[in-house]
mmCIF file of C-alpha atoms in Angstrom:
data_model
loop_
_atom_site.group_PDB
_atom_site.id
_atom_site.type_symbol
_atom_site.label_atom_id
_atom_site.label_comp_id
_atom_site.label_asym_id
_atom_site.label_seq_id
_atom_site.Cartn_x
_atom_site.Cartn_y
_atom_site.Cartn_z
ATOM 1 C CA UNK A 1466 -87.656 33.098 16.836
ATOM 2 C CA UNK A 1467 -90.273 31.956 20.344
ATOM 3 C CA UNK A 1468 -90.080 28.337 20.899
ATOM 4 C CA UNK A 1469 -92.150 27.442 24.438
ATOM 5 C CA UNK A 1470 -91.536 31.521 25.461
ATOM 6 C CA UNK A 1471 -87.913 31.023 25.552
ATOM 7 C CA UNK A 1472 -86.043 33.020 21.985
ATOM 8 C CA UNK A 1473 -83.943 30.900 20.149
ATOM 9 C CA UNK A 1474 -80.618 31.919 19.060
ATOM 10 C CA UNK A 1475 -79.007 31.766 16.149
ATOM 11 C CA UNK A 1476 -76.952 28.432 16.770
ATOM 12 C CA UNK A 1477 -80.003 26.870 17.445
ATOM 13 C CA UNK A 1478 -82.347 27.710 13.848
ATOM 14 C CA UNK A 1479 -79.793 25.881 12.631
ATOM 15 C CA UNK A 1480 -79.482 22.584 14.556
ATOM 16 C CA UNK A 1481 -83.174 22.822 14.263
ATOM 17 C CA UNK A 1482 -82.592 23.178 10.379
ATOM 18 C CA UNK A 1483 -80.306 20.381 10.596
ATOM 19 C CA UNK A 1484 -82.888 17.529 12.793
ATOM 20 C CA UNK A 1485 -85.435 18.940 10.593
ATOM 21 C CA UNK A 1486 -83.234 18.072 6.940
ATOM 22 C CA UNK A 1487 -81.844 14.846 9.125
ATOM 23 C CA UNK A 1488 -85.304 13.787 10.060
ATOM 24 C CA UNK A 1489 -86.571 14.248 5.684
ATOM 25 C CA UNK A 1490 -83.710 12.311 5.358
ATOM 26 C CA UNK A 1491 -85.153 8.850 7.536
ATOM 27 C CA UNK A 1492 -88.169 9.247 6.043
ATOM 28 C CA UNK A 1493 -87.001 9.447 2.229
ATOM 29 C CA UNK A 1494 -85.446 6.190 2.873
ATOM 30 C CA UNK A 1495 -88.083 4.661 4.775
ATOM 31 C CA UNK A 1496 -90.614 5.505 1.738
ATOM 32 C CA UNK A 1497 -88.432 4.964 -1.217
ATOM 33 C CA UNK A 1498 -85.118 2.309 -0.455
ATOM 34 C CA UNK A 1499 -81.731 2.928 0.087
ATOM 35 C CA UNK A 1500 -80.194 3.760 -2.960
ATOM 36 C CA UNK A 1501 -78.164 2.145 -3.781
ATOM 37 C CA UNK A 1502 -80.751 -0.553 -4.394
ATOM 38 C CA UNK A 1503 -82.982 1.682 -5.907
ATOM 39 C CA UNK A 1504 -80.163 1.979 -8.437
ATOM 40 C CA UNK A 1505 -78.833 -1.565 -9.139
ATOM 41 C CA UNK A 1506 -82.494 -3.986 -8.326
ATOM 42 C CA UNK A 1507 -82.701 -5.597 -5.535
ATOM 43 C CA UNK A 1508 -81.824 -9.796 -6.650
ATOM 44 C CA UNK A 1509 -82.962 -11.308 -3.082
ATOM 45 C CA UNK A 1510 -82.534 -15.400 -5.026
ATOM 46 C CA UNK A 1511 -79.391 -14.042 -6.424
ATOM 47 C CA UNK A 1512 -78.069 -13.136 -2.555
ATOM 48 C CA UNK A 1513 -79.806 -16.134 -1.361
ATOM 49 C CA UNK A 1514 -77.340 -18.409 -4.062
ATOM 50 C CA UNK A 1515 -74.158 -16.589 -3.488
ATOM 51 C CA UNK A 1516 -74.774 -17.305 0.418
ATOM 52 C CA UNK A 1517 -75.930 -20.317 0.331
ATOM 53 C CA UNK A 1518 -72.363 -21.201 -2.487
ATOM 54 C CA UNK A 1519 -69.817 -19.561 -0.436
ATOM 55 C CA UNK A 1520 -71.738 -22.486 2.687
ATOM 56 C CA UNK A 1521 -71.796 -25.625 -0.166
ATOM 57 C CA UNK A 1522 -67.615 -24.436 -0.189
ATOM 58 C CA UNK A 1523 -67.278 -23.933 2.543
ATOM 59 C CA UNK A 1524 -68.307 -26.560 3.347
ATOM 60 C CA UNK A 1525 -66.381 -28.248 0.990
ATOM 61 C CA UNK A 1526 -63.499 -26.977 2.077
ATOM 62 C CA UNK A 1527 -64.358 -28.185 4.988
ATOM 63 C CA UNK A 1528 -64.647 -32.171 4.885
ATOM 64 C CA UNK A 1529 -60.955 -31.794 2.090
ATOM 65 C CA UNK A 1530 -59.267 -29.967 5.018
ATOM 66 C CA UNK A 1531 -60.883 -33.205 6.910
ATOM 67 C CA UNK A 1532 -59.470 -35.597 4.937
ATOM 68 C CA UNK A 1533 -56.128 -34.456 4.777
ATOM 69 C CA UNK A 1534 -56.059 -35.120 7.993
ATOM 70 C CA UNK A 1535 -57.366 -38.208 8.328
ATOM 71 C CA UNK A 1536 -54.135 -39.468 5.873
ATOM 72 C CA UNK A 1537 -51.396 -37.576 7.072
ATOM 73 C CA UNK A 1538 -52.755 -39.286 10.331
ATOM 74 C CA UNK A 1539 -53.306 -42.289 8.653
ATOM 75 C CA UNK A 1540 -50.066 -42.076 7.601
ATOM 76 C CA UNK A 1541 -48.121 -41.192 10.589
ATOM 77 C CA UNK A 1542 -49.537 -44.030 12.254
ATOM 78 C CA UNK A 1543 -48.667 -46.331 9.733
ATOM 79 C CA UNK A 1544 -44.306 -44.656 9.585
ATOM 80 C CA UNK A 1545 -44.311 -45.216 14.085
ATOM 81 C CA UNK A 1546 -45.619 -49.094 13.057
ATOM 82 C CA UNK A 1547 -42.860 -49.237 10.482
ATOM 83 C CA UNK A 1548 -40.508 -47.262 12.803
ATOM 84 C CA UNK A 1549 -41.618 -50.322 16.117
ATOM 85 C CA UNK A 1550 -41.120 -53.051 13.945
ATOM 86 C CA UNK A 1551 -38.122 -51.787 12.066
ATOM 87 C CA UNK A 1552 -37.168 -50.677 16.448
ATOM 88 C CA UNK A 1553 -38.400 -54.655 16.575
ATOM 89 C CA UNK A 1554 -36.122 -56.213 13.952
ATOM 90 C CA UNK A 1555 -33.200 -54.616 15.840
ATOM 91 C CA UNK A 1556 -33.674 -56.056 18.880
ATOM 92 C CA UNK A 1557 -34.648 -59.046 18.393
ATOM 93 C CA UNK A 1558 -30.806 -59.562 16.605
ATOM 94 C CA UNK A 1559 -29.035 -58.168 19.015
ATOM 95 C CA UNK A 1560 -30.878 -60.497 21.498
ATOM 96 C CA UNK A 1561 -29.927 -62.992 18.882
ATOM 97 C CA UNK A 1562 -25.843 -62.244 18.877
ATOM 98 C CA UNK A 1563 -25.768 -60.904 21.829
ATOM 99 C CA UNK A 1564 -27.149 -65.188 22.600
ATOM 100 C CA UNK A 1565 -25.334 -66.473 21.120
ATOM 101 C CA UNK A 1566 -21.523 -65.182 22.194
ATOM 102 C CA UNK A 1567 -22.601 -65.667 25.481
ATOM 103 C CA UNK A 1568 -23.393 -69.612 23.975
ATOM 104 C CA UNK A 1569 -20.191 -69.099 22.226
ATOM 105 C CA UNK A 1570 -18.181 -68.107 25.260
ATOM 106 C CA UNK A 1571 -19.832 -70.521 27.620
ATOM 107 C CA UNK A 1572 -18.550 -73.879 24.971
ATOM 108 C CA UNK A 1573 -15.417 -71.944 25.128
ATOM 109 C CA UNK A 1574 -15.307 -71.892 28.977
ATOM 110 C CA UNK A 1575 -16.723 -75.970 28.755
ATOM 111 C CA UNK A 1576 -14.129 -76.239 26.855
ATOM 112 C CA UNK A 1577 -10.888 -75.111 28.910
ATOM 113 C CA UNK A 1578 -12.275 -76.617 32.617
ATOM 114 C CA UNK A 1579 -12.091 -80.650 30.556
ATOM 115 C CA UNK A 1580 -8.786 -79.372 28.897
ATOM 116 C CA UNK A 1581 -7.959 -78.626 32.745
ATOM 117 C CA UNK A 1582 -9.148 -81.708 33.961
ATOM 118 C CA UNK A 1583 -7.993 -84.064 31.541
ATOM 119 C CA UNK A 1584 -4.991 -82.380 32.698
ATOM 120 C CA UNK A 1585 -4.623 -82.284 36.427
ATOM 121 C CA UNK A 1586 -5.733 -86.431 35.539
ATOM 122 C CA UNK A 1587 -2.854 -87.205 34.000
ATOM 123 C CA UNK A 1588 -1.757 -90.330 31.799
ATOM 124 C CA UNK A 1589 -2.030 -93.860 32.753
ATOM 125 C CA UNK A 1590 0.070 -95.726 30.236
ATOM 126 C CA UNK A 1591 -1.338 -98.639 31.585
ATOM 127 C CA UNK A 1592 -5.127 -97.608 29.983
ATOM 128 C CA UNK A 1593 -3.583 -95.667 27.127
ATOM 129 C CA UNK A 1594 -2.744 -97.078 24.125
ATOM 130 C CA UNK A 1595 0.804 -96.563 22.019
ATOM 131 C CA UNK A 1596 -0.735 -93.747 20.714
ATOM 132 C CA UNK A 1597 -1.247 -91.450 23.742
ATOM 133 C CA UNK A 1598 2.845 -91.860 23.044
ATOM 134 C CA UNK A 1599 2.643 -90.116 20.495
ATOM 135 C CA UNK A 1600 3.019 -85.683 20.602
ATOM 136 C CA UNK A 1601 1.231 -83.805 17.828
ATOM 137 C CA UNK A 1602 2.138 -80.937 16.289
ATOM 138 C CA UNK A 1603 0.359 -76.803 17.773
ATOM 139 C CA UNK A 1604 -0.018 -79.815 21.398
ATOM 140 C CA UNK A 1605 1.110 -76.730 23.967
ATOM 141 C CA UNK A 1606 1.286 -78.029 27.176
ATOM 142 C CA UNK A 1607 2.613 -75.548 28.911
ATOM 143 C CA UNK A 1608 0.431 -72.939 27.210
ATOM 144 C CA UNK A 1609 -0.826 -71.513 30.591
ATOM 145 C CA UNK A 1610 2.336 -71.555 32.792
ATOM 146 C CA UNK A 1611 3.816 -69.335 29.169
ATOM 147 C CA UNK A 1612 0.638 -66.724 29.333
ATOM 148 C CA UNK A 1613 1.027 -65.905 32.848
ATOM 149 C CA UNK A 1614 4.669 -65.516 31.872
ATOM 150 C CA UNK A 1615 4.042 -62.956 29.153
ATOM 151 C CA UNK A 1616 2.189 -61.718 31.400
ATOM 152 C CA UNK A 1617 4.355 -60.924 33.819
ATOM 153 C CA UNK A 1618 7.149 -59.509 31.706
ATOM 154 C CA UNK A 1619 4.423 -57.443 30.029
ATOM 155 C CA UNK A 1620 3.663 -56.246 33.266
ATOM 156 C CA UNK A 1621 7.551 -55.630 34.636
ATOM 157 C CA UNK A 1622 8.812 -54.166 31.333
ATOM 158 C CA UNK A 1623 5.792 -51.297 31.330
ATOM 159 C CA UNK A 1624 6.560 -51.016 34.692
ATOM 160 C CA UNK A 1625 10.342 -50.122 33.460
ATOM 161 C CA UNK A 1626 8.941 -48.099 30.787
ATOM 162 C CA UNK A 1627 6.520 -46.235 33.434
ATOM 163 C CA UNK A 1628 9.847 -45.572 35.376
ATOM 164 C CA UNK A 1629 11.387 -44.847 33.177
ATOM 165 C CA UNK A 1630 9.782 -42.073 31.425
ATOM 166 C CA UNK A 1631 8.635 -40.987 35.048
ATOM 167 C CA UNK A 1632 12.977 -40.780 35.264
ATOM 168 C CA UNK A 1633 13.048 -39.349 31.586
ATOM 169 C CA UNK A 1634 10.555 -36.606 32.723
ATOM 170 C CA UNK A 1635 12.072 -36.338 35.927
ATOM 171 C CA UNK A 1636 15.511 -35.168 34.125
ATOM 172 C CA UNK A 1637 14.132 -33.145 31.394
ATOM 173 C CA UNK A 1638 12.369 -31.315 34.488
ATOM 174 C CA UNK A 1639 15.602 -30.686 35.827
ATOM 175 C CA UNK A 1640 17.117 -29.699 32.667
ATOM 176 C CA UNK A 1641 14.328 -27.032 31.734
ATOM 177 C CA UNK A 1642 15.129 -25.463 35.537
ATOM 178 C CA UNK A 1643 18.450 -25.521 35.079
ATOM 179 C CA UNK A 1644 17.718 -23.641 31.516
ATOM 180 C CA UNK A 1645 14.930 -21.407 32.675
ATOM 181 C CA UNK A 1646 18.206 -20.616 36.311
ATOM 182 C CA UNK A 1647 20.343 -19.842 34.355
ATOM 183 C CA UNK A 1648 18.154 -17.609 31.664
ATOM 184 C CA UNK A 1649 17.263 -15.923 34.848
ATOM 185 C CA UNK A 1650 20.722 -15.391 35.533
ATOM 186 C CA UNK A 1651 21.667 -13.284 31.787
ATOM 187 C CA UNK A 1652 18.713 -11.423 32.312
ATOM 188 C CA UNK A 1653 19.625 -10.556 35.780
ATOM 189 C CA UNK A 1654 23.187 -9.663 34.623
ATOM 190 C CA UNK A 1655 20.810 -7.639 32.233
ATOM 191 C CA UNK A 1656 19.596 -6.291 33.793
ATOM 192 C CA UNK A 1657 22.683 -5.562 36.509
ATOM 193 C CA UNK A 1658 24.582 -3.881 32.822
ATOM 194 C CA UNK A 1659 21.272 -1.847 31.991
ATOM 195 C CA UNK A 1660 21.440 0.095 34.629
ATOM 196 C CA UNK A 1661 25.203 0.745 35.086
ATOM 197 C CA UNK A 1662 24.781 0.972 31.077
ATOM 198 C CA UNK A 1663 21.952 3.537 33.096
ATOM 199 C CA UNK A 1664 24.222 5.076 35.670
ATOM 200 C CA UNK A 1665 26.944 5.645 33.195
ATOM 201 C CA UNK A 1666 25.095 7.608 30.700
ATOM 202 C CA UNK A 1667 23.183 9.736 33.554
ATOM 203 C CA UNK A 1668 26.200 10.863 34.660
ATOM 204 C CA UNK A 1669 28.062 11.377 31.473
ATOM 205 C CA UNK A 1670 25.228 13.113 30.636
ATOM 206 C CA UNK A 1671 25.547 15.827 34.124
ATOM 207 C CA UNK A 1672 29.189 15.643 33.469
ATOM 208 C CA UNK A 1673 28.609 16.660 30.032
ATOM 209 C CA UNK A 1674 26.111 19.462 31.607
ATOM 210 C CA UNK A 1675 28.810 20.572 33.501
ATOM 211 C CA UNK A 1676 31.065 21.200 30.529
ATOM 212 C CA UNK A 1677 29.339 23.019 28.967
ATOM 213 C CA UNK A 1678 27.851 24.969 31.649
ATOM 214 C CA UNK A 1679 31.503 26.027 32.785
ATOM 215 C CA UNK A 1680 32.180 26.685 28.532
ATOM 216 C CA UNK A 1681 28.847 29.044 28.488
ATOM 217 C CA UNK A 1682 30.432 30.439 31.641
ATOM 218 C CA UNK A 1683 33.503 31.154 30.693
ATOM 219 C CA UNK A 1684 32.111 32.757 27.468
ATOM 220 C CA UNK A 1685 30.170 35.232 29.716
ATOM 221 C CA UNK A 1686 32.387 35.809 31.246
ATOM 222 C CA UNK A 1687 34.963 36.703 28.154
ATOM 223 C CA UNK A 1688 31.971 38.716 26.809
ATOM 224 C CA UNK A 1689 32.308 40.945 30.000
ATOM 225 C CA UNK A 1690 35.720 41.261 29.545
ATOM 226 C CA UNK A 1691 35.258 42.327 25.995
ATOM 227 C CA UNK A 1692 32.522 44.768 26.125
ATOM 228 C CA UNK A 1693 34.491 46.395 28.982
ATOM 229 C CA UNK A 1694 37.278 46.917 27.327
ATOM 230 C CA UNK A 1695 35.854 48.167 24.614
ATOM 231 C CA UNK A 1696 34.128 50.591 26.637
ATOM 232 C CA UNK A 1697 37.110 51.453 28.322
ATOM 233 C CA UNK A 1698 39.113 52.212 24.826
ATOM 234 C CA UNK A 1699 35.920 53.565 23.293
ATOM 235 C CA UNK A 1700 36.598 55.400 26.214
ATOM 236 C CA UNK A 1701 39.688 56.403 25.986
ATOM 237 C CA UNK A 1702 38.976 57.011 22.528
ATOM 238 C CA UNK A 1703 36.704 60.113 22.713
ATOM 239 C CA UNK A 1704 38.818 61.146 25.522
ATOM 240 C CA UNK A 1705 42.060 60.743 23.114
ATOM 241 C CA UNK A 1706 39.466 62.837 20.744
ATOM 242 C CA UNK A 1707 38.842 65.781 23.071
ATOM 243 C CA UNK A 1708 42.541 66.491 23.941
ATOM 244 C CA UNK A 1709 43.921 65.468 21.282
ATOM 245 C CA UNK A 1710 45.265 68.444 18.771
ATOM 246 C CA UNK A 1711 46.318 65.771 16.301
ATOM 247 C CA UNK A 1712 42.583 63.743 16.727
ATOM 248 C CA UNK A 1713 40.689 67.014 16.391
ATOM 249 C CA UNK A 1714 42.049 68.596 13.619
ATOM 250 C CA UNK A 1715 42.683 71.693 15.181
ATOM 251 C CA UNK A 1716 44.285 74.310 12.960
ATOM 252 C CA UNK A 1717 45.069 76.472 15.191
ATOM 253 C CA UNK A 1718 47.914 74.525 16.334
ATOM 254 C CA UNK A 1719 50.677 74.722 13.411
ATOM 255 C CA UNK A 1720 49.913 78.965 13.695
ATOM 256 C CA UNK A 1721 53.675 80.398 14.850
ATOM 257 C CA UNK A 1722 53.883 83.736 16.746
ATOM 258 C CA UNK A 1723 55.357 87.177 13.659
ATOM 259 C CA UNK A 1724 53.520 84.606 11.085
ATOM 260 C CA UNK A 1725 50.551 84.717 8.680
ATOM 261 C CA UNK A 1726 48.361 81.101 9.757
ATOM 262 C CA UNK A 1727 47.156 81.326 5.722
ATOM 263 C CA UNK A 1728 51.213 80.806 4.626
ATOM 264 C CA UNK A 1729 51.798 78.614 7.852
ATOM 265 C CA UNK A 1730 52.430 74.459 6.616
ATOM 266 C CA UNK A 1731 54.356 72.202 8.557
ATOM 267 C CA UNK A 1732 53.743 68.855 7.784
ATOM 268 C CA UNK A 1733 53.555 66.951 10.848
ATOM 269 C CA UNK A 1734 50.566 69.670 11.881
ATOM 270 C CA UNK A 1735 48.922 69.213 8.570
ATOM 271 C CA UNK A 1736 45.206 68.831 8.493
ATOM 272 C CA UNK A 1737 44.169 69.549 5.424
ATOM 273 C CA UNK A 1738 44.332 71.801 2.074
ATOM 274 C CA UNK A 1739 43.549 75.280 1.387
ATOM 275 C CA UNK A 1740 40.407 76.830 -0.670
ATOM 276 C CA UNK A 1741 42.783 77.034 -3.491
ATOM 277 C CA UNK A 1742 44.410 73.891 -3.939
ATOM 278 C CA UNK A 1743 41.196 72.140 -3.049
ATOM 279 C CA UNK A 1744 39.761 74.074 -6.349
ATOM 280 C CA UNK A 1745 42.434 73.080 -7.771
ATOM 281 C CA UNK A 1746 42.653 69.751 -7.464
ATOM 282 C CA UNK A 1747 38.524 69.655 -7.785
ATOM 283 C CA UNK A 1748 39.303 70.951 -11.654
ATOM 284 C CA UNK A 1749 41.851 68.301 -12.186
ATOM 285 C CA UNK A 1750 38.948 65.995 -10.764
ATOM 286 C CA UNK A 1751 36.600 67.329 -12.926
ATOM 287 C CA UNK A 1752 39.001 66.830 -15.753
ATOM 288 C CA UNK A 1753 39.722 64.134 -15.462
ATOM 289 C CA UNK A 1754 35.925 63.195 -15.389
ATOM 290 C CA UNK A 1755 36.119 64.565 -18.776
ATOM 291 C CA UNK A 1756 38.362 62.669 -20.141
ATOM 292 C CA UNK A 1757 37.219 59.270 -18.713
ATOM 293 C CA UNK A 1758 33.573 60.157 -20.546
ATOM 294 C CA UNK A 1759 35.689 61.594 -23.652
ATOM 295 C CA UNK A 1760 37.255 57.970 -23.269
ATOM 296 C CA UNK A 1761 33.923 56.167 -22.607
ATOM 297 C CA UNK A 1762 32.221 58.413 -26.166
ATOM 298 C CA UNK A 1763 35.181 56.474 -28.304
ATOM 299 C CA UNK A 1764 35.392 53.388 -26.518
ATOM 300 C CA UNK A 1765 31.678 52.788 -27.713
ATOM 301 C CA UNK A 1766 32.052 54.812 -30.504
ATOM 302 C CA UNK A 1767 34.789 51.681 -31.982
ATOM 303 C CA UNK A 1768 32.267 49.181 -30.798
ATOM 304 C CA UNK A 1769 29.236 50.789 -32.667
ATOM 305 C CA UNK A 1770 31.496 49.995 -35.413
ATOM 306 C CA UNK A 1771 33.059 47.031 -34.780
ATOM 307 C CA UNK A 1772 30.031 46.148 -34.919
ATOM 308 C CA UNK A 1773 28.367 47.661 -38.120
ATOM 309 C CA UNK A 1774 31.969 46.587 -39.323
ATOM 310 C CA UNK A 1775 31.433 42.520 -38.090
ATOM 311 C CA UNK A 1776 27.729 43.499 -39.496
ATOM 312 C CA UNK A 1777 28.887 43.696 -42.082
ATOM 313 C CA UNK A 1778 31.619 41.013 -42.542
ATOM 314 C CA UNK A 1779 28.571 38.902 -42.116
ATOM 315 C CA UNK A 1780 26.497 39.139 -44.525
ATOM 316 C CA UNK A 1781 29.134 39.226 -47.206
ATOM 317 C CA UNK A 1782 30.789 35.981 -45.300
ATOM 318 C CA UNK A 1783 26.962 35.142 -45.469
ATOM 319 C CA UNK A 1784 26.662 35.875 -48.677
ATOM 320 C CA UNK A 1785 29.363 34.129 -50.285
ATOM 321 C CA UNK A 1786 27.942 31.366 -48.967
ATOM 322 C CA UNK A 1787 24.971 31.607 -50.159
ATOM 323 C CA UNK A 1788 26.705 31.719 -54.022
ATOM 324 C CA UNK A 1789 28.386 29.033 -52.932
ATOM 325 C CA UNK A 1790 25.448 26.685 -51.818
ATOM 326 C CA UNK A 1791 24.582 28.362 -55.565
ATOM 327 C CA UNK A 1792 27.248 26.642 -57.430
ATOM 328 C CA UNK A 1793 27.525 23.743 -55.878
ATOM 329 C CA UNK A 1794 24.049 23.900 -56.445
ATOM 330 C CA UNK A 1795 25.210 24.298 -60.692
ATOM 331 C CA UNK A 1796 27.563 22.278 -60.774
ATOM 332 C CA UNK A 1797 26.017 19.360 -59.092
ATOM 333 C CA UNK A 1798 22.276 19.539 -61.588
ATOM 334 C CA UNK A 1799 25.396 20.093 -64.545
ATOM 335 C CA UNK A 1800 27.551 16.792 -63.434
ATOM 336 C CA UNK A 1801 24.230 14.798 -62.578
ATOM 337 C CA UNK A 1802 22.875 15.825 -66.114
ATOM 338 C CA UNK A 1803 25.850 14.870 -67.916
ATOM 339 C CA UNK A 1804 26.151 12.087 -66.433
ATOM 340 C CA UNK A 1805 21.623 11.417 -67.707
ATOM 341 C CA UNK A 1806 23.272 12.239 -70.809
ATOM 342 C CA UNK A 1807 26.969 10.107 -70.303
ATOM 343 C CA UNK A 1808 23.803 6.627 -69.934
ATOM 344 C CA UNK A 1809 22.122 7.385 -72.463
ATOM 345 C CA UNK A 1810 24.348 7.533 -74.448
ATOM 346 C CA UNK A 1811 25.802 4.490 -72.634
ATOM 347 C CA UNK A 1812 22.413 2.880 -73.320
ATOM 348 C CA UNK A 1813 22.170 3.709 -76.889
ATOM 349 C CA UNK A 1814 25.952 2.761 -77.956
ATOM 350 C CA UNK A 1815 24.853 -0.643 -75.746
ATOM 351 C CA UNK A 1816 21.635 -0.780 -77.658
ATOM 352 C CA UNK A 1817 24.305 -1.008 -81.477
ATOM 353 C CA UNK A 1818 26.605 -3.023 -80.431
ATOM 354 C CA UNK A 1819 23.568 -5.623 -79.890
ATOM 355 C CA UNK A 1820 22.449 -4.579 -82.928
ATOM 356 C CA UNK A 1821 25.838 -5.049 -84.583
ATOM 357 C CA UNK A 1822 26.577 -8.495 -82.471
ATOM 358 C CA UNK A 1823 23.580 -9.841 -83.568
ATOM 359 C CA UNK A 1824 23.728 -8.689 -87.209
ATOM 360 C CA UNK A 1825 20.791 -7.238 -89.524
ATOM 361 C CA UNK A 1826 18.970 -7.564 -92.361
ATOM 362 C CA UNK A 1827 19.074 -3.940 -94.062
ATOM 363 C CA UNK A 1828 16.371 -3.145 -97.091
ATOM 364 C CA UNK A 1829 19.372 -1.819 -98.902
ATOM 365 C CA UNK A 1830 20.910 -5.422 -98.763
ATOM 366 C CA UNK A 1831 19.091 -6.538 -100.327
ATOM 367 C CA UNK A 1832 18.624 -4.083 -103.272
ATOM 368 C CA UNK A 1833 22.355 -3.462 -103.525
ATOM 369 C CA UNK A 1834 22.639 -7.167 -106.014
ATOM 370 C CA UNK A 1835 22.991 -6.685 -109.039
ATOM 371 C CA UNK A 1836 24.928 -3.537 -109.434
ATOM 372 C CA UNK A 1837 27.480 -3.145 -109.288
ATOM 373 C CA UNK A 1838 30.054 -0.056 -110.644
ATOM 374 C CA UNK A 1839 33.036 -2.576 -111.417
#
C-alpha cells in the first residue's frame, strides 16, 4: 500500500486498520450512546431523586452530628460546673475548719496567758473571801514546772537510750569483728592445713611413683636375667644334644668290636626296640584294640538288653497299675452300688417301721369279722 508516496509495511497496515476501527467505534458510540444506557434505559428523574435523597441523608447526618456535639458540650460544661461547685464547697469547708481551729487555738492561748497573769499576781488574802483558801480537786499550780521536768526527764531518758543503743551497737560491732577475725583465722588455718595435706599428698604420690618405677626396673632386670639364663640354657641344651650320644640317640655308641650290631644290647646305651620287637608290640596293641572293641560291643549289647528288659518291666508295671486301678474302680463302683442298695433298704425299712408305729387298718381287717374257724 502506498501512503503519501511511501510504501507502508505490514505493521503500518495493522496500525491503520486499528485506527480506522477505533474511529468507527467512536462514531457508533456518539450515534447510539453508551451500551449500558441503551440496554437498560436512562432514568434521569430517578437518578436525580437518588442524588437529592443522598444529599438530604448527608445533611440529616450532619445535623444529627451537630446536635450530638452540642449535647456533649452541654454535658461537659455541666460536669465542669458541678466539679467546680464541689471544689468550692470543699474549699469553703476547709477554710471554715481552719478558721475554727485558729479561733480555738487563740482562745486556749488567751486562757493560758490569763491564767499565767493571775498566777503572777498572786492571792491577796485581804481582798479574798474565806472560800479563796479552799483547794479544789483538779487544780495544779505546778503544772508547768512538772511538764518542764517531765520534758527534761524525757530528754535525759532519750539521750540515755541513745547512748545505750550506741554502746550496744559498738559492742555488737566489736563482737562481730572478733567473730569475723576468728572465722578468718579458722579459714587461714584450714588453708594452711589444706596446703600441708596437698604437699603431703604430692610427696606420697611421688614416693609411690618412685617405688613403682623401682619395682618396674627390678622386674625388667629380672626378666632380662631370666631371658639371658634361658638363652644360655637353650644354648647349653643344643650343645649337649649335638655332643651327647645319649641325647642324640646315636645307635653306634653301643657297638663293640667283634659283636654284630643287631645282637648288641646294652641297658645303659639302649636307644629303642628292634624291628621284630616293634612289630610284636604293634601286634599286641592291635590285639588290645580288638579286645577293647569287642568288650565295648559286649557292653553296648548288654546295655541294649538291659534297656529292653527295663522297657518290658516298665510295660508290665504300667499294665499292672492299669489293672489295679481298674479293679479299684470296679470295687469302688460295687461299694457305691452296695451303699445305694443299703440306703434304699434302710429307707424302705424306715418307712415300714413308721407305718407300723402309726398303725393302719388294712381292708382285710374288716373282712375278718364273723369268719372265725373255731
